[in-house]
Short mmCIF file of N, CA, C and O in Angstrom, two decimals:
data_model
loop_
_atom_site.label_atom_id
_atom_site.label_comp_id
_atom_site.label_asym_id
_atom_site.label_seq_id
_atom_site.Cartn_x
_atom_site.Cartn_y
_atom_site.Cartn_z
N MET A 242 -20.21 -21.92 -0.41
CA MET A 242 -19.09 -22.02 -0.79
C MET A 242 -18.92 -21.21 -2.25
O MET A 242 -17.97 -20.18 -2.55
N GLU A 243 -19.26 -20.98 -3.31
CA GLU A 243 -19.62 -20.17 -4.46
C GLU A 243 -19.47 -18.67 -3.90
O GLU A 243 -18.78 -18.36 -4.09
N PRO A 244 -20.31 -17.85 -3.17
CA PRO A 244 -20.10 -17.15 -2.56
C PRO A 244 -18.84 -16.41 -2.18
O PRO A 244 -17.99 -15.41 -2.58
N LEU A 245 -18.31 -17.19 -1.33
CA LEU A 245 -17.02 -17.25 -0.85
C LEU A 245 -16.18 -16.89 -1.77
O LEU A 245 -15.09 -16.39 -1.84
N ARG A 246 -15.91 -17.76 -2.88
CA ARG A 246 -14.94 -17.80 -3.85
C ARG A 246 -14.82 -16.55 -4.69
O ARG A 246 -14.45 -16.34 -5.27
N ARG A 247 -16.53 -16.01 -4.86
CA ARG A 247 -16.68 -14.63 -5.41
C ARG A 247 -15.53 -13.79 -5.05
O ARG A 247 -14.69 -13.03 -5.69
N LEU A 248 -15.43 -13.70 -3.84
CA LEU A 248 -15.69 -12.60 -2.69
C LEU A 248 -13.93 -12.75 -2.60
O LEU A 248 -13.05 -11.45 -2.63
N LEU A 249 -13.50 -13.57 -2.08
CA LEU A 249 -11.72 -14.18 -2.84
C LEU A 249 -11.16 -13.39 -3.89
O LEU A 249 -10.37 -13.14 -4.12
N LYS A 250 -12.18 -13.95 -4.51
CA LYS A 250 -11.51 -13.65 -6.21
C LYS A 250 -11.59 -11.59 -6.28
O LYS A 250 -10.91 -11.38 -7.69
N ALA A 251 -12.48 -10.92 -5.94
CA ALA A 251 -12.76 -9.88 -6.29
C ALA A 251 -12.01 -8.88 -5.32
O ALA A 251 -10.33 -9.70 -4.81
N GLU A 252 -11.12 -7.92 -6.67
CA GLU A 252 -10.13 -7.42 -6.41
C GLU A 252 -9.63 -6.73 -4.81
O GLU A 252 -8.97 -7.01 -4.98
N PHE A 253 -10.77 -5.72 -4.74
CA PHE A 253 -11.06 -5.33 -3.42
C PHE A 253 -11.02 -6.40 -2.03
O PHE A 253 -9.68 -5.49 -1.17
N THR A 254 -11.47 -7.36 -2.24
CA THR A 254 -11.01 -7.94 -1.42
C THR A 254 -9.26 -9.15 -0.99
O THR A 254 -9.20 -8.75 0.10
N ARG A 255 -9.35 -9.21 -2.80
CA ARG A 255 -7.96 -9.07 -2.35
C ARG A 255 -6.67 -8.24 -1.55
O ARG A 255 -5.64 -8.16 -1.23
N PHE A 256 -6.86 -7.15 -2.22
CA PHE A 256 -6.24 -5.16 -2.05
C PHE A 256 -6.16 -5.28 -0.02
O PHE A 256 -5.41 -4.99 0.00
N VAL A 257 -7.08 -5.40 0.15
CA VAL A 257 -7.45 -6.12 1.22
C VAL A 257 -6.81 -6.57 2.18
O VAL A 257 -6.03 -6.66 3.31
N ILE A 258 -6.56 -7.79 1.55
CA ILE A 258 -6.16 -9.46 2.19
C ILE A 258 -4.69 -8.34 2.71
O ILE A 258 -3.71 -8.91 3.04
N VAL A 259 -3.87 -8.43 0.73
CA VAL A 259 -2.70 -7.87 1.26
C VAL A 259 -2.13 -6.42 1.96
O VAL A 259 -1.67 -6.30 2.82
N GLY A 260 -3.35 -6.08 1.55
CA GLY A 260 -2.82 -3.93 2.46
C GLY A 260 -3.10 -4.98 4.04
O GLY A 260 -2.46 -4.01 4.97
N GLY A 261 -3.88 -5.49 5.02
CA GLY A 261 -3.41 -6.06 6.19
C GLY A 261 -2.24 -6.80 6.36
O GLY A 261 -1.95 -6.16 7.40
N ILE A 262 -1.58 -7.57 5.46
CA ILE A 262 -0.86 -8.48 5.61
C ILE A 262 0.74 -6.86 5.95
O ILE A 262 1.17 -6.24 6.70
N SER A 263 0.46 -6.36 4.92
CA SER A 263 0.85 -5.14 5.03
C SER A 263 1.17 -4.14 5.86
O SER A 263 2.02 -3.23 6.37
N ALA A 264 0.20 -3.84 6.62
CA ALA A 264 -0.39 -3.03 7.48
C ALA A 264 -0.05 -3.28 9.10
O ALA A 264 1.05 -3.03 9.37
N VAL A 265 0.60 -5.04 9.03
CA VAL A 265 1.14 -5.40 10.37
C VAL A 265 2.36 -4.84 10.16
O VAL A 265 3.20 -4.89 11.18
N LEU A 266 2.67 -5.81 9.12
CA LEU A 266 4.15 -5.49 8.94
C LEU A 266 5.21 -4.15 9.05
O LEU A 266 5.85 -3.64 9.59
N GLU A 267 4.23 -2.73 7.96
CA GLU A 267 4.89 -1.35 8.47
C GLU A 267 4.31 -1.29 10.28
O GLU A 267 5.57 -0.65 10.67
N TYR A 268 3.13 -1.63 10.97
CA TYR A 268 3.15 -1.21 12.09
C TYR A 268 4.38 -2.03 12.55
O TYR A 268 4.50 -1.53 13.62
N SER A 269 5.22 -3.30 12.76
CA SER A 269 5.64 -3.66 13.14
C SER A 269 7.41 -3.48 13.10
O SER A 269 8.16 -3.34 13.99
N LEU A 270 7.38 -3.17 11.64
CA LEU A 270 9.29 -2.01 11.51
C LEU A 270 9.42 -1.24 12.21
O LEU A 270 9.95 -0.55 12.40
N TYR A 271 7.55 -0.07 12.25
CA TYR A 271 7.50 1.16 12.55
C TYR A 271 8.31 1.62 14.16
O TYR A 271 9.11 1.98 14.45
N PHE A 272 7.57 0.06 15.32
CA PHE A 272 7.85 0.19 16.34
C PHE A 272 9.08 -0.47 16.61
O PHE A 272 9.77 0.17 17.60
N ALA A 273 10.24 -1.32 15.95
CA ALA A 273 10.98 -1.54 15.53
C ALA A 273 12.55 -0.80 15.62
O ALA A 273 13.22 -0.60 16.36
N PHE A 274 11.88 -0.23 14.91
CA PHE A 274 12.77 0.94 13.85
C PHE A 274 12.74 2.37 15.47
O PHE A 274 13.49 2.82 15.53
N LYS A 275 11.74 2.66 15.71
CA LYS A 275 11.37 3.10 16.66
C LYS A 275 12.48 3.01 17.79
O LYS A 275 12.98 4.13 18.93
N THR A 276 12.82 2.62 17.96
CA THR A 276 13.51 1.60 19.49
C THR A 276 14.98 2.46 19.27
O THR A 276 15.78 2.56 19.96
N ILE A 277 14.95 2.92 17.99
CA ILE A 277 16.74 3.46 17.95
C ILE A 277 17.24 4.95 16.94
O ILE A 277 18.15 4.82 16.76
N THR A 278 15.58 5.24 16.75
CA THR A 278 15.16 5.72 16.20
C THR A 278 14.27 7.27 16.25
O THR A 278 13.05 6.55 17.06
N ASP A 279 14.64 8.40 15.99
CA ASP A 279 13.06 9.55 15.91
C ASP A 279 12.23 8.49 15.64
O ASP A 279 12.01 7.79 13.66
N TYR A 280 10.76 9.22 15.78
CA TYR A 280 9.65 8.56 15.23
C TYR A 280 9.51 8.56 13.37
O TYR A 280 8.68 7.76 12.64
N ARG A 281 9.75 10.02 13.75
CA ARG A 281 9.18 10.43 11.70
C ARG A 281 10.66 9.11 11.20
O ARG A 281 10.10 9.10 9.83
N VAL A 282 11.77 9.11 11.40
CA VAL A 282 12.96 8.80 10.61
C VAL A 282 12.24 6.75 10.40
O VAL A 282 12.53 5.54 9.86
N ALA A 283 11.92 6.57 11.82
CA ALA A 283 11.33 5.00 11.99
C ALA A 283 9.99 5.39 11.33
O ALA A 283 9.84 3.69 10.07
N ASN A 284 9.16 5.95 10.57
CA ASN A 284 7.71 5.71 10.05
C ASN A 284 8.52 5.66 8.26
O ASN A 284 8.06 4.98 7.64
N VAL A 285 8.83 6.05 7.79
CA VAL A 285 9.90 6.37 6.34
C VAL A 285 10.25 5.05 6.30
O VAL A 285 10.28 4.52 5.27
N LEU A 286 10.89 3.82 7.08
CA LEU A 286 12.01 2.64 7.59
C LEU A 286 10.94 2.11 7.23
O LEU A 286 11.11 1.13 6.41
N GLY A 287 10.28 2.23 8.02
CA GLY A 287 9.29 1.49 8.06
C GLY A 287 8.37 0.28 6.79
O GLY A 287 8.28 0.18 5.73
N PHE A 288 7.58 2.00 6.02
CA PHE A 288 7.20 2.33 5.46
C PHE A 288 8.23 1.81 4.31
O PHE A 288 6.93 1.08 3.38
N ILE A 289 8.80 2.00 3.64
CA ILE A 289 9.46 2.23 2.42
C ILE A 289 9.99 0.46 2.36
O ILE A 289 9.98 -0.26 1.31
N LEU A 290 10.11 -0.15 3.70
CA LEU A 290 10.43 -1.50 3.65
C LEU A 290 9.20 -3.12 3.50
O LEU A 290 9.29 -3.00 2.24
N THR A 291 8.06 -1.88 3.72
CA THR A 291 6.86 -2.51 3.77
C THR A 291 5.97 -2.77 2.14
O THR A 291 5.56 -3.63 1.73
N ASN A 292 6.78 -1.23 2.53
CA ASN A 292 5.93 -0.71 0.34
C ASN A 292 6.60 -2.20 -0.51
O ASN A 292 6.23 -2.19 -1.72
N VAL A 293 8.22 -2.16 -0.61
CA VAL A 293 8.79 -3.43 -1.33
C VAL A 293 8.07 -4.92 -1.21
O VAL A 293 7.97 -5.44 -1.74
N VAL A 294 7.47 -4.95 -0.31
CA VAL A 294 6.94 -6.45 -0.49
C VAL A 294 5.41 -5.71 -0.48
O VAL A 294 4.84 -6.91 -1.27
N THR A 295 4.86 -4.73 -0.74
CA THR A 295 3.46 -5.24 -0.76
C THR A 295 3.51 -4.55 -2.32
O THR A 295 2.69 -5.12 -2.71
N TYR A 296 4.99 -4.18 -2.94
CA TYR A 296 4.21 -3.92 -4.12
C TYR A 296 4.62 -5.58 -4.92
O TYR A 296 3.82 -5.87 -5.87
N ILE A 297 5.40 -6.35 -4.62
CA ILE A 297 4.95 -7.83 -4.96
C ILE A 297 3.80 -8.14 -4.70
O ILE A 297 3.21 -8.91 -5.52
N LEU A 298 3.50 -8.15 -3.46
CA LEU A 298 2.37 -8.83 -3.10
C LEU A 298 0.75 -8.19 -3.98
O LEU A 298 0.35 -8.71 -4.68
N THR A 299 0.81 -6.89 -4.08
CA THR A 299 -0.17 -6.53 -5.21
C THR A 299 -0.15 -6.78 -6.04
O THR A 299 -0.78 -7.12 -7.17
N LYS A 300 1.13 -7.08 -6.82
CA LYS A 300 1.57 -7.09 -8.39
C LYS A 300 1.07 -8.58 -8.67
O LYS A 300 1.00 -9.14 -9.36
N ARG A 301 1.56 -9.34 -7.67
CA ARG A 301 1.02 -10.48 -7.41
C ARG A 301 -0.14 -11.79 -7.67
O ARG A 301 -0.66 -12.15 -8.14
N TYR A 302 -0.38 -10.52 -6.76
CA TYR A 302 -2.26 -11.05 -5.80
C TYR A 302 -3.01 -9.87 -6.29
O TYR A 302 -4.76 -10.39 -6.41
N VAL A 303 -3.06 -8.75 -6.46
CA VAL A 303 -4.21 -7.98 -6.45
C VAL A 303 -4.38 -7.60 -7.95
O VAL A 303 -5.61 -7.50 -9.00
N PHE A 304 -3.34 -7.00 -8.56
CA PHE A 304 -3.88 -6.20 -10.34
C PHE A 304 -2.19 -6.74 -10.69
O PHE A 304 -1.17 -6.00 -10.16
N THR A 305 -3.09 -7.68 -12.25
CA THR A 305 -1.27 -7.71 -12.81
C THR A 305 -1.29 -6.82 -13.75
O THR A 305 -1.92 -6.06 -14.00
N SER A 306 -0.48 -6.80 -14.74
CA SER A 306 0.35 -6.36 -15.08
C SER A 306 0.24 -6.27 -16.53
O SER A 306 -0.66 -7.56 -17.17
N THR A 307 0.60 -5.21 -18.25
CA THR A 307 0.06 -6.01 -19.03
C THR A 307 0.86 -6.80 -19.43
O THR A 307 0.64 -7.89 -20.33
N THR A 308 2.26 -6.28 -19.63
CA THR A 308 3.06 -6.66 -20.44
C THR A 308 4.17 -7.20 -19.72
O THR A 308 4.29 -5.81 -19.06
N GLN A 309 5.13 -8.10 -20.27
CA GLN A 309 7.29 -7.95 -19.33
C GLN A 309 7.31 -6.46 -19.96
O GLN A 309 7.90 -5.95 -18.77
N ALA A 310 7.49 -5.64 -20.09
CA ALA A 310 7.66 -4.41 -20.76
C ALA A 310 7.05 -3.82 -20.47
O ALA A 310 7.86 -2.80 -20.07
N ASN A 311 5.88 -3.53 -19.91
CA ASN A 311 5.46 -2.29 -18.61
C ASN A 311 5.82 -2.55 -17.61
O ASN A 311 6.24 -1.25 -16.74
N ARG A 312 6.50 -3.25 -16.90
CA ARG A 312 7.65 -3.74 -15.66
C ARG A 312 8.11 -2.15 -15.33
O ARG A 312 7.90 -1.56 -14.06
N VAL A 313 9.29 -1.57 -15.82
CA VAL A 313 9.74 -0.43 -15.47
C VAL A 313 8.72 1.27 -15.67
O VAL A 313 9.01 1.86 -14.80
N TYR A 314 8.27 1.29 -16.32
CA TYR A 314 7.21 2.42 -16.18
C TYR A 314 5.95 1.51 -15.41
O TYR A 314 5.70 2.72 -14.68
N GLU A 315 5.95 0.53 -15.04
CA GLU A 315 4.70 0.56 -13.90
C GLU A 315 5.53 0.34 -12.63
O GLU A 315 5.03 0.73 -10.95
N ALA A 316 6.53 0.06 -12.50
CA ALA A 316 7.70 0.06 -11.25
C ALA A 316 8.13 1.67 -10.88
O ALA A 316 7.61 2.04 -9.83
N THR A 317 7.91 2.41 -11.79
CA THR A 317 7.72 4.04 -11.96
C THR A 317 7.00 4.94 -11.11
O THR A 317 6.88 5.24 -10.36
N LEU A 318 5.29 4.23 -12.10
CA LEU A 318 4.64 5.01 -11.22
C LEU A 318 3.90 4.35 -10.38
O LEU A 318 3.89 5.10 -9.27
N PHE A 319 4.68 2.59 -9.55
CA PHE A 319 4.67 3.09 -7.97
C PHE A 319 5.13 3.22 -7.19
O PHE A 319 5.01 3.98 -6.26
N ALA A 320 6.68 3.95 -8.20
CA ALA A 320 7.20 4.74 -6.96
C ALA A 320 7.20 6.16 -6.32
O ALA A 320 6.74 6.97 -5.61
N ILE A 321 6.34 6.71 -7.81
CA ILE A 321 5.32 8.25 -7.85
C ILE A 321 4.43 8.01 -7.09
O ILE A 321 3.93 8.75 -5.94
N CYS A 322 3.74 7.07 -7.13
CA CYS A 322 2.47 6.82 -5.70
C CYS A 322 3.10 6.69 -4.93
O CYS A 322 2.12 7.54 -3.59
N LEU A 323 3.58 5.83 -4.55
CA LEU A 323 4.36 5.52 -3.33
C LEU A 323 5.03 6.85 -2.41
O LEU A 323 4.51 6.57 -1.11
N ALA A 324 5.75 7.41 -3.26
CA ALA A 324 6.20 8.86 -2.56
C ALA A 324 5.10 9.84 -1.79
O ALA A 324 4.88 10.63 -0.62
N GLY A 325 3.83 9.38 -2.83
CA GLY A 325 2.72 10.30 -2.47
C GLY A 325 2.52 9.56 -1.19
O GLY A 325 1.58 10.24 -0.23
N ALA A 326 1.70 7.93 -1.35
CA ALA A 326 1.11 7.85 -0.03
C ALA A 326 2.27 7.68 0.93
O ALA A 326 1.85 8.37 2.50
N LEU A 327 3.91 7.86 1.28
CA LEU A 327 4.33 8.45 1.86
C LEU A 327 4.44 9.82 2.77
O LEU A 327 4.54 9.86 3.74
N ALA A 328 4.24 10.70 2.14
CA ALA A 328 4.39 11.70 2.65
C ALA A 328 2.58 12.25 3.27
O ALA A 328 2.29 12.39 4.12
N VAL A 329 1.69 11.37 2.89
CA VAL A 329 0.24 11.35 3.40
C VAL A 329 0.59 10.89 4.83
O VAL A 329 -0.15 11.85 5.81
N ASN A 330 1.23 9.91 4.57
CA ASN A 330 1.15 9.19 5.86
C ASN A 330 2.26 9.70 6.89
O ASN A 330 1.27 9.56 7.95
N THR A 331 3.11 9.54 6.52
CA THR A 331 4.36 10.90 7.26
C THR A 331 3.03 12.46 8.19
O THR A 331 3.64 12.80 8.87
N ALA A 332 2.84 12.93 7.09
CA ALA A 332 2.26 13.87 7.44
C ALA A 332 1.07 13.78 8.01
O ALA A 332 0.42 14.65 9.62
N VAL A 333 -0.20 12.80 8.25
CA VAL A 333 -1.12 12.80 9.10
C VAL A 333 -0.72 12.67 10.35
O VAL A 333 -0.95 12.24 11.58
N LEU A 334 0.72 10.88 10.28
CA LEU A 334 1.30 10.70 12.02
C LEU A 334 1.71 12.31 12.52
O LEU A 334 1.72 12.29 13.62
N TRP A 335 2.46 12.40 11.48
CA TRP A 335 3.51 13.94 12.44
C TRP A 335 1.56 15.32 13.00
O TRP A 335 2.14 15.01 14.31
N ALA A 336 1.38 15.21 12.08
CA ALA A 336 0.07 16.09 12.48
C ALA A 336 -0.43 15.86 13.59
O ALA A 336 -0.46 16.56 14.73
N LEU A 337 -1.14 14.36 14.18
CA LEU A 337 -1.85 13.70 14.91
C LEU A 337 -0.84 13.60 16.19
O LEU A 337 -1.41 13.94 17.53
N VAL A 338 0.26 13.43 15.99
CA VAL A 338 1.32 12.86 17.32
C VAL A 338 1.72 15.08 17.89
O VAL A 338 1.58 15.21 18.46
N GLU A 339 2.23 15.98 17.01
CA GLU A 339 2.59 16.76 17.60
C GLU A 339 1.67 18.06 17.77
O GLU A 339 2.16 18.57 18.26
N PHE A 340 0.27 18.28 16.44
CA PHE A 340 -1.17 19.15 17.18
C PHE A 340 -1.80 18.75 17.68
O PHE A 340 -2.65 19.57 18.43
N VAL A 341 -1.94 17.34 18.22
CA VAL A 341 -3.17 17.38 18.22
C VAL A 341 -2.69 15.88 19.94
O VAL A 341 -3.62 15.66 20.46
N SER A 342 -1.18 15.67 19.48
CA SER A 342 -0.78 14.98 21.06
C SER A 342 -1.51 13.72 21.09
O SER A 342 -1.63 13.16 22.44
N MET A 343 -1.34 12.98 20.02
CA MET A 343 -2.46 11.22 20.21
C MET A 343 -0.77 10.55 20.58
O MET A 343 0.08 10.64 20.15
N ASP A 344 -1.50 10.00 21.14
CA ASP A 344 -0.14 8.54 20.78
C ASP A 344 -0.22 8.53 19.99
O ASP A 344 -0.73 7.76 18.51
N ASP A 345 1.32 7.49 19.57
CA ASP A 345 1.47 7.09 18.46
C ASP A 345 1.48 5.85 18.17
O ASP A 345 1.61 6.18 16.28
N LYS A 346 0.78 4.69 18.51
CA LYS A 346 0.40 4.13 18.47
C LYS A 346 -0.71 4.05 17.80
O LYS A 346 -0.74 3.52 16.74
N ILE A 347 -1.57 5.18 18.44
CA ILE A 347 -2.88 5.51 17.80
C ILE A 347 -2.62 6.24 16.02
O ILE A 347 -3.43 6.12 15.18
N ALA A 348 -2.02 7.37 16.20
CA ALA A 348 -1.62 8.05 15.17
C ALA A 348 -0.95 7.06 13.62
O ALA A 348 -1.59 7.48 13.24
N LYS A 349 -0.33 6.52 13.99
CA LYS A 349 0.43 5.51 13.49
C LYS A 349 -0.59 4.29 12.55
O LYS A 349 -0.89 4.73 11.28
N ALA A 350 -1.22 3.79 13.00
CA ALA A 350 -2.68 3.08 12.73
C ALA A 350 -3.57 4.13 11.44
O ALA A 350 -4.23 3.45 11.41
N LEU A 351 -3.75 5.00 12.65
CA LEU A 351 -4.56 6.29 12.06
C LEU A 351 -3.83 6.53 10.01
O LEU A 351 -4.66 6.54 8.85
N ALA A 352 -2.38 6.70 10.36
CA ALA A 352 -1.92 7.39 9.46
C ALA A 352 -1.49 6.24 8.39
O ALA A 352 -1.64 5.94 7.07
N ILE A 353 -1.75 5.19 8.13
CA ILE A 353 -1.67 3.66 8.03
C ILE A 353 -3.08 3.77 7.32
O ILE A 353 -3.17 3.59 5.74
N ALA A 354 -4.43 3.89 8.02
CA ALA A 354 -5.22 3.94 7.67
C ALA A 354 -5.47 5.09 6.18
O ALA A 354 -6.11 4.38 5.29
N VAL A 355 -5.21 6.04 6.60
CA VAL A 355 -5.90 7.07 5.78
C VAL A 355 -4.18 6.46 3.99
O VAL A 355 -5.49 6.97 2.80
N ALA A 356 -3.39 5.80 4.36
CA ALA A 356 -2.27 6.02 2.81
C ALA A 356 -3.00 4.42 2.49
O ALA A 356 -2.88 4.67 1.39
N VAL A 357 -3.73 3.35 3.09
CA VAL A 357 -4.80 2.82 2.16
C VAL A 357 -5.29 2.67 1.38
O VAL A 357 -5.69 2.77 0.24
N VAL A 358 -6.57 4.01 1.58
CA VAL A 358 -7.19 4.58 1.15
C VAL A 358 -6.73 5.08 -0.42
O VAL A 358 -6.68 5.13 -1.85
N TRP A 359 -5.62 6.38 -0.20
CA TRP A 359 -4.13 6.43 -1.15
C TRP A 359 -4.04 4.92 -1.56
O TRP A 359 -3.71 5.37 -3.57
N ASN A 360 -3.57 4.40 -1.46
CA ASN A 360 -2.44 3.33 -2.32
C ASN A 360 -3.84 2.66 -3.43
O ASN A 360 -3.01 2.50 -3.97
N PHE A 361 -5.11 1.99 -2.59
CA PHE A 361 -5.29 1.54 -3.82
C PHE A 361 -6.69 2.57 -4.57
O PHE A 361 -5.62 1.69 -6.02
N PHE A 362 -6.74 3.70 -4.96
CA PHE A 362 -7.34 4.96 -5.60
C PHE A 362 -5.38 4.97 -6.71
O PHE A 362 -6.13 4.61 -8.35
N THR A 363 -4.66 5.28 -5.83
CA THR A 363 -3.78 4.96 -7.08
C THR A 363 -2.57 4.21 -7.99
O THR A 363 -2.09 4.49 -9.09
N ARG A 364 -3.24 2.55 -7.39
CA ARG A 364 -3.01 1.24 -8.07
C ARG A 364 -3.38 1.22 -9.02
O ARG A 364 -3.03 0.68 -9.87
N LYS A 365 -5.10 1.31 -7.95
CA LYS A 365 -5.26 0.98 -9.04
C LYS A 365 -6.08 1.42 -10.76
O LYS A 365 -6.05 0.85 -11.67
N TYR A 366 -5.83 3.26 -10.19
CA TYR A 366 -6.65 4.07 -11.47
C TYR A 366 -4.70 4.87 -11.95
O TYR A 366 -4.81 5.32 -13.72
N ILE A 367 -3.84 3.78 -11.79
CA ILE A 367 -2.30 5.08 -12.50
C ILE A 367 -1.96 3.20 -12.21
O ILE A 367 -0.90 3.55 -13.78
N VAL A 368 -1.47 3.30 -11.88
CA VAL A 368 -0.58 2.46 -11.92
C VAL A 368 -0.43 1.02 -12.71
O VAL A 368 0.25 0.76 -13.28
N PHE A 369 -2.09 0.54 -12.26
CA PHE A 369 -2.13 -0.90 -12.55
C PHE A 369 -3.42 -1.30 -13.47
O PHE A 369 -4.20 -1.69 -13.56
N ARG A 370 -3.48 0.68 -14.56
CA ARG A 370 -4.53 0.77 -15.52
C ARG A 370 -5.25 0.51 -15.90
O ARG A 370 -6.51 -0.35 -16.47
N ASN A 371 -4.37 -0.43 -16.49
CA ASN A 371 -3.68 -0.74 -18.05
C ASN A 371 -4.50 -2.91 -17.90
O ASN A 371 -4.42 -3.21 -18.93
N ARG A 372 -4.70 -3.05 -16.61
CA ARG A 372 -4.81 -4.01 -16.38
C ARG A 372 -6.26 -5.16 -16.98
O ARG A 372 -6.21 -5.95 -17.62
N ASP A 373 -7.04 -3.93 -16.61
CA ASP A 373 -8.83 -4.65 -17.36
C ASP A 373 -8.76 -4.51 -19.31
O ASP A 373 -9.15 -5.57 -19.58
N VAL A 374 -7.63 -3.44 -20.29
CA VAL A 374 -8.00 -3.47 -21.53
C VAL A 374 -7.20 -5.01 -21.70
O VAL A 374 -7.28 -5.57 -22.40
N ALA A 375 -5.98 -5.52 -21.04
CA ALA A 375 -5.64 -6.51 -21.25
C ALA A 375 -6.23 -7.46 -20.67
O ALA A 375 -6.12 -9.07 -21.50
N GLN A 376 -7.02 -7.40 -20.33
CA GLN A 376 -7.48 -9.43 -19.53
C GLN A 376 -8.48 -9.34 -21.40
O GLN A 376 -9.42 -10.85 -21.01
N GLN A 377 -9.48 -8.36 -21.39
CA GLN A 377 -10.10 -8.02 -22.35
C GLN A 377 -9.68 -8.32 -24.18
O GLN A 377 -10.31 -9.42 -24.97
N THR A 378 -8.31 -8.00 -23.95
CA THR A 378 -7.64 -8.55 -25.11
C THR A 378 -7.42 -9.70 -25.19
O THR A 378 -6.15 -10.64 -26.14
N GLY A 379 -7.36 -10.67 -24.14
CA GLY A 379 -6.35 -11.94 -23.99
C GLY A 379 -5.01 -11.38 -23.80
O GLY A 379 -4.31 -12.73 -23.91
N ASN A 380 -3.98 -10.61 -23.67
CA ASN A 380 -2.85 -10.32 -22.91
C ASN A 380 -2.35 -11.31 -21.83
O ASN A 380 -3.43 -10.69 -21.27
#
């Protein structure tokens, strides 16, 4: 039972769990919005709504911020990194649908996968980078 407990405590494992929840939500919202709008607009709407939820889950369960005062700064960094993830996600989806003629169900899944890698590194090393220092100093 101890190895399972250690695995669940691992930052990357928690990130994957939250990411899995987020991926299912984003994929579902994409297809819901696609019934009423263009696939590119559906992608943006689903992505943004999903990442509001993802921010809360990531902050609560994966990377914790150092202080209360960092919230605005942290949220600003998150939004900037999120804009990059949205650009990557949309570019991958668009390129696969328009140039490779891939079915958007598969293209959307691949776009999410690419954005997951972007999100992990930007959240760990940019948005929540001070977490380790705060834990070491007891803050």
